[in-house]
Coordinates of C-alpha atoms in Angstrom, one line a residue:
M113 CA -64.0 5.5 -3.5
K114 CA -63.4 4.8 -7.3
Y115 CA -61.1 8.1 -7.4
I116 CA -59.0 7.2 -4.2
K117 CA -58.4 3.8 -5.7
L118 CA -57.2 5.4 -9.1
L119 CA -55.1 7.9 -6.8
Q120 CA -53.6 4.9 -4.8
I121 CA -52.7 3.1 -8.1
A122 CA -51.2 6.3 -9.5
L123 CA -49.0 6.7 -6.4
L124 CA -47.8 3.3 -6.2
L125 CA -46.6 3.4 -9.8
T126 CA -44.9 6.9 -9.4
V127 CA -43.0 4.9 -6.5
L128 CA -42.1 1.8 -8.7
C129 CA -41.0 4.2 -11.6
C130 CA -38.6 6.0 -9.0
K131 CA -37.3 3.0 -7.4
S132 CA -36.5 1.8 -10.9
N133 CA -34.0 4.9 -11.4
Q134 CA -32.5 4.5 -8.2
P135 CA -29.2 2.9 -8.0
D136 CA -28.9 -0.8 -7.0
V137 CA -28.8 -0.6 -3.0
V138 CA -30.0 -2.7 -0.3
K139 CA -31.1 -1.1 2.5
I140 CA -29.4 -1.5 5.8
D141 CA -30.8 -1.3 9.4
K142 CA -27.9 -0.4 11.3
K143 CA -24.3 2.0 11.2
P144 CA -22.1 -0.3 8.8
N145 CA -18.8 -1.9 10.4
V146 CA -15.5 -1.3 8.8
L147 CA -12.8 -3.5 8.0
F148 CA -9.8 -2.2 6.7
I149 CA -6.9 -4.5 5.2
L150 CA -3.6 -3.0 4.4
V151 CA -0.7 -5.1 3.1
D152 CA 2.8 -3.8 3.5
D153 CA 4.6 -3.5 0.4
L154 CA 2.5 -5.3 -1.8
G155 CA 3.1 -5.0 -5.7
Y156 CA 0.1 -4.3 -7.9
H157 CA 0.9 -7.4 -10.0
D158 CA 1.1 -9.7 -6.8
L159 CA -2.2 -11.1 -6.5
G160 CA -3.8 -13.7 -9.1
V161 CA -6.9 -11.0 -9.9
T162 CA -4.3 -8.3 -10.9
G163 CA -2.2 -10.7 -13.0
S164 CA 0.6 -12.6 -11.1
D165 CA 0.6 -16.3 -12.7
F166 CA 2.8 -17.2 -10.0
Y167 CA 1.5 -16.2 -6.5
E168 CA -1.8 -17.7 -4.9
T169 CA -4.0 -15.4 -3.6
P170 CA -7.5 -17.4 -3.6
N171 CA -9.1 -15.5 -0.5
V172 CA -8.2 -11.6 -1.9
D173 CA -9.2 -12.6 -5.0
K174 CA -12.6 -13.6 -4.1
L175 CA -13.0 -10.2 -2.0
A176 CA -11.9 -8.3 -5.2
T177 CA -14.5 -9.9 -7.5
E178 CA -17.3 -8.9 -4.6
G179 CA -16.1 -5.7 -4.3
V180 CA -15.3 -3.1 -6.8
M181 CA -11.4 -3.2 -8.3
F182 CA -10.2 0.4 -8.7
T183 CA -7.6 -0.4 -11.6
N184 CA -6.0 2.6 -11.1
G185 CA -5.6 2.9 -7.7
Y186 CA -2.6 4.5 -6.2
A187 CA -0.9 4.7 -2.6
A188 CA 0.2 8.6 -1.5
S189 CA 3.9 7.5 -1.3
R190 CA 6.4 5.2 -2.6
V191 CA 7.3 4.1 1.0
C192 CA 5.5 3.0 3.8
S193 CA 5.2 5.6 6.7
P194 CA 4.2 8.8 4.6
S195 CA 1.6 6.4 2.9
R196 CA 0.3 5.4 6.2
A197 CA 0.0 8.9 7.5
S198 CA -2.0 9.9 4.7
I199 CA -4.6 7.1 5.2
M200 CA -4.8 8.2 8.7
T201 CA -5.2 12.0 8.0
G202 CA -6.5 12.3 4.4
K203 CA -3.6 14.6 3.5
F204 CA -0.8 14.1 0.8
T205 CA 2.7 13.7 2.1
A206 CA 4.0 17.1 1.4
R207 CA 1.2 18.5 3.5
H208 CA 1.6 16.6 6.7
G209 CA 5.3 16.4 6.4
I210 CA 5.9 12.5 7.1
T211 CA 7.7 12.3 3.8
D212 CA 10.2 9.4 4.3
W213 CA 10.0 6.3 6.5
I214 CA 10.4 6.7 10.0
G215 CA 13.9 6.2 10.7
A216 CA 15.6 7.0 7.7
K217 CA 18.4 9.0 7.7
A218 CA 18.4 12.6 6.4
G219 CA 20.6 15.7 6.0
E220 CA 24.3 15.3 6.5
E221 CA 23.5 11.6 8.3
W222 CA 22.7 10.4 4.8
R223 CA 26.5 10.5 3.8
T224 CA 27.0 7.5 6.5
R225 CA 25.1 5.3 4.0
N226 CA 28.1 5.7 2.0
R227 CA 26.3 6.0 -1.4
H228 CA 27.8 8.9 -2.5
D229 CA 24.5 10.9 -3.9
K230 CA 24.5 14.5 -5.1
M231 CA 21.8 15.7 -2.4
L232 CA 21.5 15.2 1.3
P233 CA 17.7 14.2 1.6
A234 CA 15.2 17.0 3.3
N235 CA 14.7 16.6 7.1
Y236 CA 10.9 15.1 8.0
V237 CA 8.2 14.9 10.5
M238 CA 9.2 11.8 12.6
Q239 CA 5.6 11.0 14.1
L240 CA 2.1 11.3 13.2
P241 CA 1.0 14.9 14.0
K242 CA -1.3 15.3 17.3
Q243 CA -3.4 18.1 15.8
D244 CA -4.8 15.8 12.5
I245 CA -7.8 14.0 13.7
T246 CA -7.1 10.3 12.3
I247 CA -9.7 8.1 10.5
A248 CA -9.9 6.1 14.0
E249 CA -10.8 9.1 15.9
A250 CA -13.3 10.4 13.5
F251 CA -15.3 7.0 13.7
K252 CA -14.9 6.7 17.4
A253 CA -16.3 9.8 17.9
H254 CA -19.6 8.7 16.5
G255 CA -19.6 5.6 19.0
Y256 CA -17.5 2.9 17.2
K257 CA -15.4 0.5 18.8
T258 CA -11.8 1.0 17.2
F259 CA -9.0 -1.9 16.7
F260 CA -5.6 -2.0 15.4
A261 CA -3.8 -4.8 14.7
G262 CA 0.0 -4.9 13.0
K263 CA 2.4 -2.4 11.6
W264 CA 2.0 1.1 12.6
H265 CA 5.1 3.1 11.9
L266 CA 3.9 6.4 12.8
G267 CA 6.2 7.5 15.6
D268 CA 7.4 6.4 18.8
K269 CA 5.9 5.8 22.5
G270 CA 3.5 8.5 22.9
S271 CA 2.4 8.0 19.2
Y272 CA 1.1 4.5 18.9
P273 CA -2.0 3.5 17.8
E274 CA -3.8 4.0 21.2
D275 CA -2.6 7.7 21.1
H276 CA -4.7 8.4 17.7
G277 CA -7.8 7.1 18.3
F278 CA -7.7 3.0 18.5
D279 CA -9.3 1.7 21.5
I280 CA -7.2 -1.5 21.3
N281 CA -3.7 -2.0 19.8
K282 CA -2.0 -5.3 19.1
G283 CA 1.5 -5.3 17.7
G284 CA 1.7 -1.8 16.7
F285 CA 4.9 0.0 17.6
H286 CA 7.5 2.4 16.3
R287 CA 9.3 -0.4 14.1
G288 CA 8.4 -1.0 10.3
G289 CA 9.5 -4.7 10.4
P290 CA 8.5 -7.7 12.3
A291 CA 10.5 -7.6 15.5
G292 CA 12.1 -11.1 15.7
G293 CA 10.8 -12.0 12.2
F294 CA 7.2 -13.8 11.1
F295 CA 7.5 -16.7 13.5
A296 CA 7.2 -16.5 17.1
P297 CA 8.6 -15.7 19.6
W298 CA 8.8 -12.3 18.4
S299 CA 8.7 -8.8 20.6
F300 CA 5.9 -6.9 20.4
P301 CA 4.2 -4.5 22.5
N302 CA 0.3 -5.7 23.3
L303 CA 0.9 -9.0 21.5
K304 CA 2.3 -11.9 23.8
N305 CA 3.7 -14.7 22.7
E306 CA 1.4 -18.0 23.1
Q307 CA 2.9 -20.5 20.7
K308 CA 6.3 -21.1 19.4
G309 CA 6.9 -20.8 15.6
E310 CA 3.2 -19.5 15.4
N311 CA 2.9 -17.4 12.1
L312 CA 2.5 -13.7 12.7
S313 CA 0.0 -13.3 9.9
L314 CA -2.2 -15.7 11.1
R315 CA -1.8 -14.4 14.8
L316 CA -2.9 -10.8 13.7
A317 CA -5.8 -12.3 11.8
K318 CA -7.1 -14.4 14.8
E319 CA -6.7 -11.2 16.8
T320 CA -8.8 -9.2 14.6
A321 CA -11.4 -12.1 14.3
D322 CA -11.6 -12.5 18.1
F323 CA -12.2 -8.4 18.1
I324 CA -15.1 -8.9 15.4
T325 CA -16.5 -11.8 17.5
K326 CA -16.4 -10.0 20.6
H327 CA -18.0 -7.0 19.2
K328 CA -20.5 -8.4 16.7
D329 CA -23.3 -6.7 18.4
S330 CA -21.7 -3.3 18.4
T331 CA -20.2 -1.3 15.7
F332 CA -16.5 -1.2 14.6
F333 CA -13.9 0.2 12.8
A334 CA -11.0 -2.4 12.5
F335 CA -7.6 -1.7 10.9
L336 CA -5.9 -5.1 10.0
S337 CA -2.5 -3.8 8.9
F338 CA -0.1 -6.8 8.0
Y339 CA 3.7 -6.9 8.4
A340 CA 3.7 -9.1 5.7
V341 CA 5.1 -9.0 3.1
H342 CA 7.5 -6.7 4.4
A343 CA 11.4 -8.1 5.1
P344 CA 12.5 -10.3 6.4
V345 CA 11.0 -12.7 3.8
Q346 CA 10.4 -15.8 5.3
T347 CA 8.0 -18.9 5.1
T348 CA 7.9 -22.7 6.0
Q349 CA 9.4 -25.4 4.1
E350 CA 6.0 -26.5 2.8
K351 CA 5.1 -23.4 0.8
W352 CA 8.8 -23.0 -0.3
Y353 CA 8.6 -26.3 -1.7
K354 CA 5.4 -25.5 -3.4
Y355 CA 6.3 -22.5 -4.8
R356 CA 10.0 -24.0 -5.8
N357 CA 8.5 -26.7 -7.9
K358 CA 5.9 -24.1 -9.4
A359 CA 8.7 -22.1 -10.4
D360 CA 10.5 -25.2 -12.1
S361 CA 7.3 -26.1 -13.7
M362 CA 7.0 -22.7 -15.3
G363 CA 10.5 -22.7 -16.4
I364 CA 13.6 -21.3 -14.3
A365 CA 15.1 -18.6 -16.5
E366 CA 19.0 -18.7 -16.2
T367 CA 18.7 -14.6 -15.2
G368 CA 16.1 -13.0 -12.9
Y369 CA 17.5 -9.4 -12.8
E370 CA 18.3 -6.7 -15.1
M371 CA 19.8 -2.9 -14.1
E372 CA 17.8 0.0 -13.1
R373 CA 19.6 3.5 -13.1
V374 CA 21.1 2.6 -9.7
L375 CA 20.6 -0.9 -8.3
P376 CA 19.6 -4.0 -10.2
I377 CA 16.0 -4.7 -10.0
R378 CA 14.2 -8.0 -10.4
R379 CA 12.0 -9.2 -13.7
I380 CA 10.7 -12.3 -12.8
Q381 CA 8.2 -13.2 -10.4
D382 CA 10.0 -16.6 -9.2
H383 CA 11.0 -16.1 -5.4
P384 CA 9.5 -19.2 -3.9
V385 CA 10.0 -18.0 -0.2
Y386 CA 8.0 -14.6 -1.0
G387 CA 5.7 -16.8 -2.6
G388 CA 5.0 -18.6 0.7
L389 CA 4.8 -15.3 2.5
V390 CA 2.0 -13.8 0.2
E391 CA 0.3 -16.9 0.2
S392 CA 0.2 -16.8 4.4
M393 CA -1.0 -13.3 4.2
D394 CA -3.6 -14.5 1.8
D395 CA -4.6 -17.4 4.4
A396 CA -4.9 -14.7 7.4
V397 CA -7.4 -12.7 5.0
G398 CA -9.6 -15.5 4.7
V399 CA -9.5 -16.1 8.5
V400 CA -10.7 -12.4 9.0
L401 CA -13.5 -12.7 6.4
K402 CA -14.6 -16.1 7.5
A403 CA -15.1 -14.5 10.9
L404 CA -17.3 -11.7 9.4
K405 CA -19.6 -14.4 7.5
D406 CA -19.6 -16.7 10.8
N407 CA -20.7 -13.6 12.9
G408 CA -23.5 -12.9 10.1
L409 CA -22.0 -9.4 9.8
D410 CA -20.7 -9.9 6.0
E411 CA -23.9 -7.9 4.6
N412 CA -23.1 -4.9 7.0
T413 CA -19.3 -4.4 6.6
I414 CA -17.4 -2.4 4.3
V415 CA -14.1 -4.1 3.5
V416 CA -11.2 -2.1 2.1
F417 CA -8.0 -3.9 1.0
T418 CA -4.9 -2.1 -0.6
S419 CA -1.1 -1.8 -0.1
D420 CA 1.1 1.1 1.2
N421 CA 3.3 1.1 -1.7
G422 CA 4.8 -1.1 -4.5
G423 CA 6.3 -4.6 -4.5
V424 CA 10.0 -4.6 -3.5
A425 CA 11.9 -5.6 -6.6
S426 CA 15.3 -3.6 -5.3
G427 CA 16.9 -2.8 -2.4
D428 CA 15.3 -4.7 0.4
N429 CA 15.2 -7.9 -0.6
Y430 CA 14.7 -8.1 -4.4
A431 CA 11.5 -10.2 -3.5
T432 CA 9.2 -9.6 -6.6
S433 CA 8.6 -8.0 -9.8
N434 CA 6.0 -5.4 -10.7
L435 CA 6.6 -5.7 -14.5
P436 CA 5.1 -4.3 -17.3
L437 CA 4.9 -1.4 -14.4
R438 CA 8.9 0.2 -14.3
G439 CA 10.0 0.0 -10.7
G440 CA 8.6 -0.7 -7.3
K441 CA 8.7 0.3 -3.8
G442 CA 11.0 3.4 -3.4
Y443 CA 10.5 4.3 -6.9
Q444 CA 9.0 7.0 -8.9
W445 CA 7.4 5.4 -11.7
E446 CA 3.7 3.3 -11.6
G447 CA 5.3 0.5 -9.9
G448 CA 6.2 2.4 -6.7
I449 CA 2.8 3.8 -6.5
K450 CA 0.2 1.8 -8.1
E451 CA -1.5 -0.5 -6.0
P452 CA -4.3 -3.4 -5.5
F453 CA -7.5 -1.1 -4.5
F454 CA -10.2 -2.8 -3.9
I455 CA -13.4 -1.6 -1.7
K456 CA -16.5 -3.9 -1.2
V457 CA -20.0 -2.4 -0.2
P458 CA -22.2 -5.6 0.2
W459 CA -25.2 -3.4 0.1
L460 CA -23.9 -1.6 -3.2
N461 CA -23.6 -3.8 -6.6
N462 CA -23.8 -1.4 -9.5
I463 CA -20.2 -1.5 -10.6
K464 CA -17.6 -4.4 -10.3
S465 CA -14.4 -1.9 -11.4
S466 CA -13.7 1.6 -12.2
E467 CA -10.5 3.0 -14.2
I468 CA -10.8 6.5 -12.5
P469 CA -7.6 7.2 -10.8
V470 CA -8.3 7.4 -7.0
V471 CA -5.6 7.5 -4.1
S472 CA -5.4 6.1 -0.6
T473 CA -6.0 9.5 0.9
D474 CA -9.7 9.4 -0.5
L475 CA -10.5 6.1 1.8
Y476 CA -10.8 8.8 5.0
P477 CA -13.9 10.2 3.5
T478 CA -15.0 7.7 1.5
L479 CA -15.6 5.5 4.5
L480 CA -17.2 8.3 6.5
D481 CA -19.7 9.2 3.6
L482 CA -20.5 5.4 3.1
A483 CA -21.3 5.4 6.9
N484 CA -23.4 8.4 6.6
L485 CA -21.2 10.2 9.0
P486 CA -20.4 13.7 8.5
L487 CA -17.1 14.6 6.6
K488 CA -14.2 16.4 7.9
N489 CA -13.3 18.5 4.9
E490 CA -10.8 20.5 7.1
Q491 CA -9.0 17.2 7.9
H492 CA -9.1 15.4 4.6
L493 CA -7.9 18.0 2.6
D494 CA -6.4 16.2 -0.4
G495 CA -9.3 12.9 -0.1
V496 CA -12.4 12.8 -2.1
S497 CA -15.3 10.6 -1.3
L498 CA -15.6 7.9 -3.9
K499 CA -19.2 7.0 -3.2
P500 CA -20.6 8.1 -5.8
L501 CA -18.2 5.8 -8.1
L502 CA -19.3 2.7 -5.8
E503 CA -23.0 3.9 -6.5
G504 CA -22.5 3.8 -10.3
S505 CA -21.5 7.3 -11.3
Q506 CA -18.6 7.3 -13.9
K507 CA -18.0 10.8 -13.9
E508 CA -14.4 11.7 -13.7
I509 CA -13.0 13.2 -10.8
N510 CA -11.1 16.4 -11.8
R511 CA -8.2 16.9 -9.5
P512 CA -4.7 16.7 -9.8
L513 CA -2.9 13.9 -7.5
F514 CA 0.7 15.1 -6.1
W515 CA 3.3 12.9 -4.5
H516 CA 6.8 14.4 -3.1
Y517 CA 9.8 12.3 -1.9
P518 CA 12.6 14.5 -1.4
H519 CA 14.8 11.6 -0.7
Y520 CA 16.8 8.5 -1.9
G521 CA 14.7 5.3 -2.0
N522 CA 16.8 2.4 -0.6
Q523 CA 15.6 0.5 -3.7
G524 CA 17.2 3.1 -6.1
G525 CA 14.4 5.7 -6.3
E526 CA 15.2 9.3 -6.6
P527 CA 14.7 12.7 -4.9
S528 CA 11.7 13.9 -7.2
S529 CA 7.8 15.0 -7.2
I530 CA 4.9 14.2 -9.1
I531 CA 1.8 15.4 -10.4
Q532 CA -0.6 13.2 -12.4
K533 CA -3.8 15.1 -13.8
N534 CA -6.3 14.4 -17.0
G535 CA -4.0 11.2 -17.8
W536 CA -0.5 12.6 -17.7
K537 CA 1.7 12.4 -15.3
L538 CA 4.9 14.6 -14.7
I539 CA 8.1 13.8 -12.8
H540 CA 10.0 16.5 -11.3
Y541 CA 13.8 15.5 -10.3
W542 CA 15.3 17.5 -7.7
E543 CA 18.9 16.5 -8.4
D544 CA 19.0 18.7 -11.5
G545 CA 15.5 20.0 -12.5
R546 CA 15.0 17.4 -15.2
E547 CA 11.6 16.4 -16.0
E548 CA 9.7 13.3 -17.4
L549 CA 6.2 13.2 -19.1
F550 CA 4.1 9.8 -19.4
K551 CA 0.7 9.5 -20.9
L552 CA -1.3 7.3 -18.7
P553 CA -2.5 4.2 -18.0
S554 CA 0.6 2.6 -19.3
E555 CA 1.4 -0.8 -19.0
E556 CA 4.6 -0.5 -20.9
K557 CA 7.1 0.1 -18.1
D558 CA 6.0 3.5 -17.7
N559 CA 9.3 4.5 -20.0
E560 CA 8.4 6.3 -22.9
N561 CA 9.6 9.8 -22.0
I562 CA 7.4 12.1 -24.2
I563 CA 8.1 15.5 -22.7
S564 CA 9.9 16.6 -26.0
Q565 CA 6.5 16.4 -27.9
Y566 CA 4.2 17.7 -25.4
S567 CA 6.6 20.6 -24.2
D568 CA 3.3 22.7 -23.5
I569 CA 1.3 20.2 -21.1
A570 CA 4.7 19.3 -19.4
S571 CA 5.3 22.9 -18.6
N572 CA 1.9 23.8 -17.3
L573 CA 1.7 20.8 -15.1
S574 CA 5.3 21.5 -14.0
N575 CA 4.4 25.2 -13.0
E576 CA 1.2 23.3 -11.0
L577 CA 3.3 21.0 -9.3
L578 CA 5.8 23.5 -7.8
A579 CA 3.3 25.8 -6.9
W580 CA 1.3 23.3 -5.0
L581 CA 4.5 22.3 -3.5
K582 CA 5.2 26.1 -2.2
E583 CA 1.4 26.5 -1.1
V584 CA 1.7 23.7 1.5
N585 CA 5.4 24.8 2.8
A586 CA 7.2 21.6 1.4
A587 CA 10.7 20.7 2.3
Y588 CA 13.0 20.0 -0.3
P589 CA 16.8 18.1 -0.4
I590 CA 19.7 20.7 -1.0
T591 CA 23.0 20.0 -2.7
D592 CA 26.0 18.0 -0.9
T593 CA 28.9 20.1 -0.9
E594 CA 31.1 17.1 0.0
F595 CA 29.8 15.0 -3.2
N596 CA 32.7 13.3 -4.7
A597 CA 31.9 12.2 -8.4
T598 CA 34.7 9.5 -8.6
K599 CA 32.9 7.6 -5.0
R600 CA 29.8 7.7 -6.8
K601 CA 31.2 6.3 -10.2
Q602 CA 32.7 3.3 -8.0
Y603 CA 29.4 2.9 -6.2
L604 CA 27.4 2.5 -9.2
Q605 CA 30.1 0.1 -10.8
N606 CA 30.0 -2.4 -7.5
M607 CA 26.2 -2.7 -8.5
V608 CA 26.9 -3.8 -11.5
N609 CA 30.2 -5.9 -11.3
K610 CA 29.3 -7.5 -7.9
K611 CA 25.6 -6.7 -6.1
L612 CA 24.2 -7.8 -9.8
P613 CA 26.3 -11.6 -9.9
N614 CA 25.7 -12.0 -6.3
L615 CA 21.8 -11.6 -7.0
E616 CA 21.5 -14.3 -9.5
M617 CA 23.7 -16.6 -7.7
Q618 CA 21.5 -16.2 -4.4
R619 CA 18.2 -16.6 -6.8
L620 CA 19.6 -19.7 -7.8
E621 CA 20.4 -21.1 -4.6
M622 CA 16.7 -20.5 -3.4
L623 CA 15.3 -22.4 -6.5
S624 CA 18.0 -25.2 -5.8
P625 CA 16.2 -28.6 -4.4
D626 CA 18.5 -29.0 -1.6
F627 CA 17.9 -25.0 -0.3
K628 CA 17.8 -24.8 3.3
P629 CA 17.9 -21.2 5.0
N630 CA 18.6 -23.1 8.6
D631 CA 17.7 -26.1 10.7
D632 CA 14.3 -24.5 11.9
W633 CA 13.0 -22.7 8.7
W634 CA 13.2 -19.1 10.3
G635 CA 11.6 -20.9 13.5
S636 CA 8.7 -22.3 12.1
Q637 CA 9.6 -25.6 12.8
V638 CA 9.9 -26.2 16.6
T639 CA 8.9 -28.2 19.4
I640 CA 6.2 -26.9 20.9
D641 CA 6.3 -26.7 24.8

């Protein structure tokens, strides 16, 4: 009897010892839910938690501090459709073939843009390939109810969310911007108008919250894909007033722009309308997170928050500044691809942040792994599971990251491809074959090209990049035989002599106390029927 007692004590001590060496894990009794929040065009520094003193984002900030912040998290592309396709498929853009935003002109049609560029952009795939098994299809195959709300932009009819694994689609279709703006009435399939002046971000959040409530007793994969903070940049008079006064109290600079290589670029975060648009997105995030908590699901739901590309600092709406990162949406530098990247796994609380570089293709295998579902290695070829990092491992992920954009960005970016590996980033430009080399991480505008000092490293990276592009049958731009250097020079001079001063004038007008875009502030002030 005494021997049995001693044996029981020994076994108990063994169990306790082993448990003390295990990751800090809270056991869950059922398969976890997944809430994926994707914001359109949100820059790395567009949140309070990532360094903005101007925009106010308390709900997203709280989510970030409750989960793991990947401080070197990247989108798979500098523009939207390619990045979204990579999230859905787990593949880099050169591999799945959607290398530009769907609808962008390519080949000889590019000449109609009258930019007089040296090259004709490559042709690209115009819809999400049917043969790919999307992340939604992977979860649906294991009994998950799947839901999509918001921006899709991955093909026309026949290639909508419901054609790629989502049971429910609220507002996702072929266009990349909100049809009708951010205040009802709007024109979306599967998203009826209910109330004039209703805010689109809040409506998408409401649809998502209703789905969560309805399916609280099942298991779900919900994808909330905001149209915000994409153009058109709109907000209410109340929020404009708040951010206009905030800019004034911080001190309104005389100038807000500087010239990049091609276009002017915003260098200050003081856009009062964009500030309101960002805050409305944050309000909407709060609605959905509250729905999780109210339904008792917050402890069993994985939440992902990220963006599809950098903030718009040039070209589209000149809405934000990504400094000290260089560039923004459409650009090949860090400002174009570095993103807020947060993952909250309620039963894992080993680390609060990680500096290990990760990319949005990693989210497909990561979410499957966290849900204890089998990985689909033949599908998410360019993603790796981040579960070990979330569990506390700080082991480096030894793999190269690739970006391929054989196009000209609306925002001033150039046709180029990128390899990032072991703390080095090399950019190969297709116009003339020149290359730039940077040591990362960099918070100094990523503009110190040190290729002359490390030519051997650059040569090895370049060879690896070009070999990989060949392996995946990447498409390339070609030289425009009708290129006119004189017209190109005139175009660039117009950006300096006309575009830049006009932008400065518009900025000060929007910051003036009597600014008024129209009588009803983009439809947000209407009489309710």
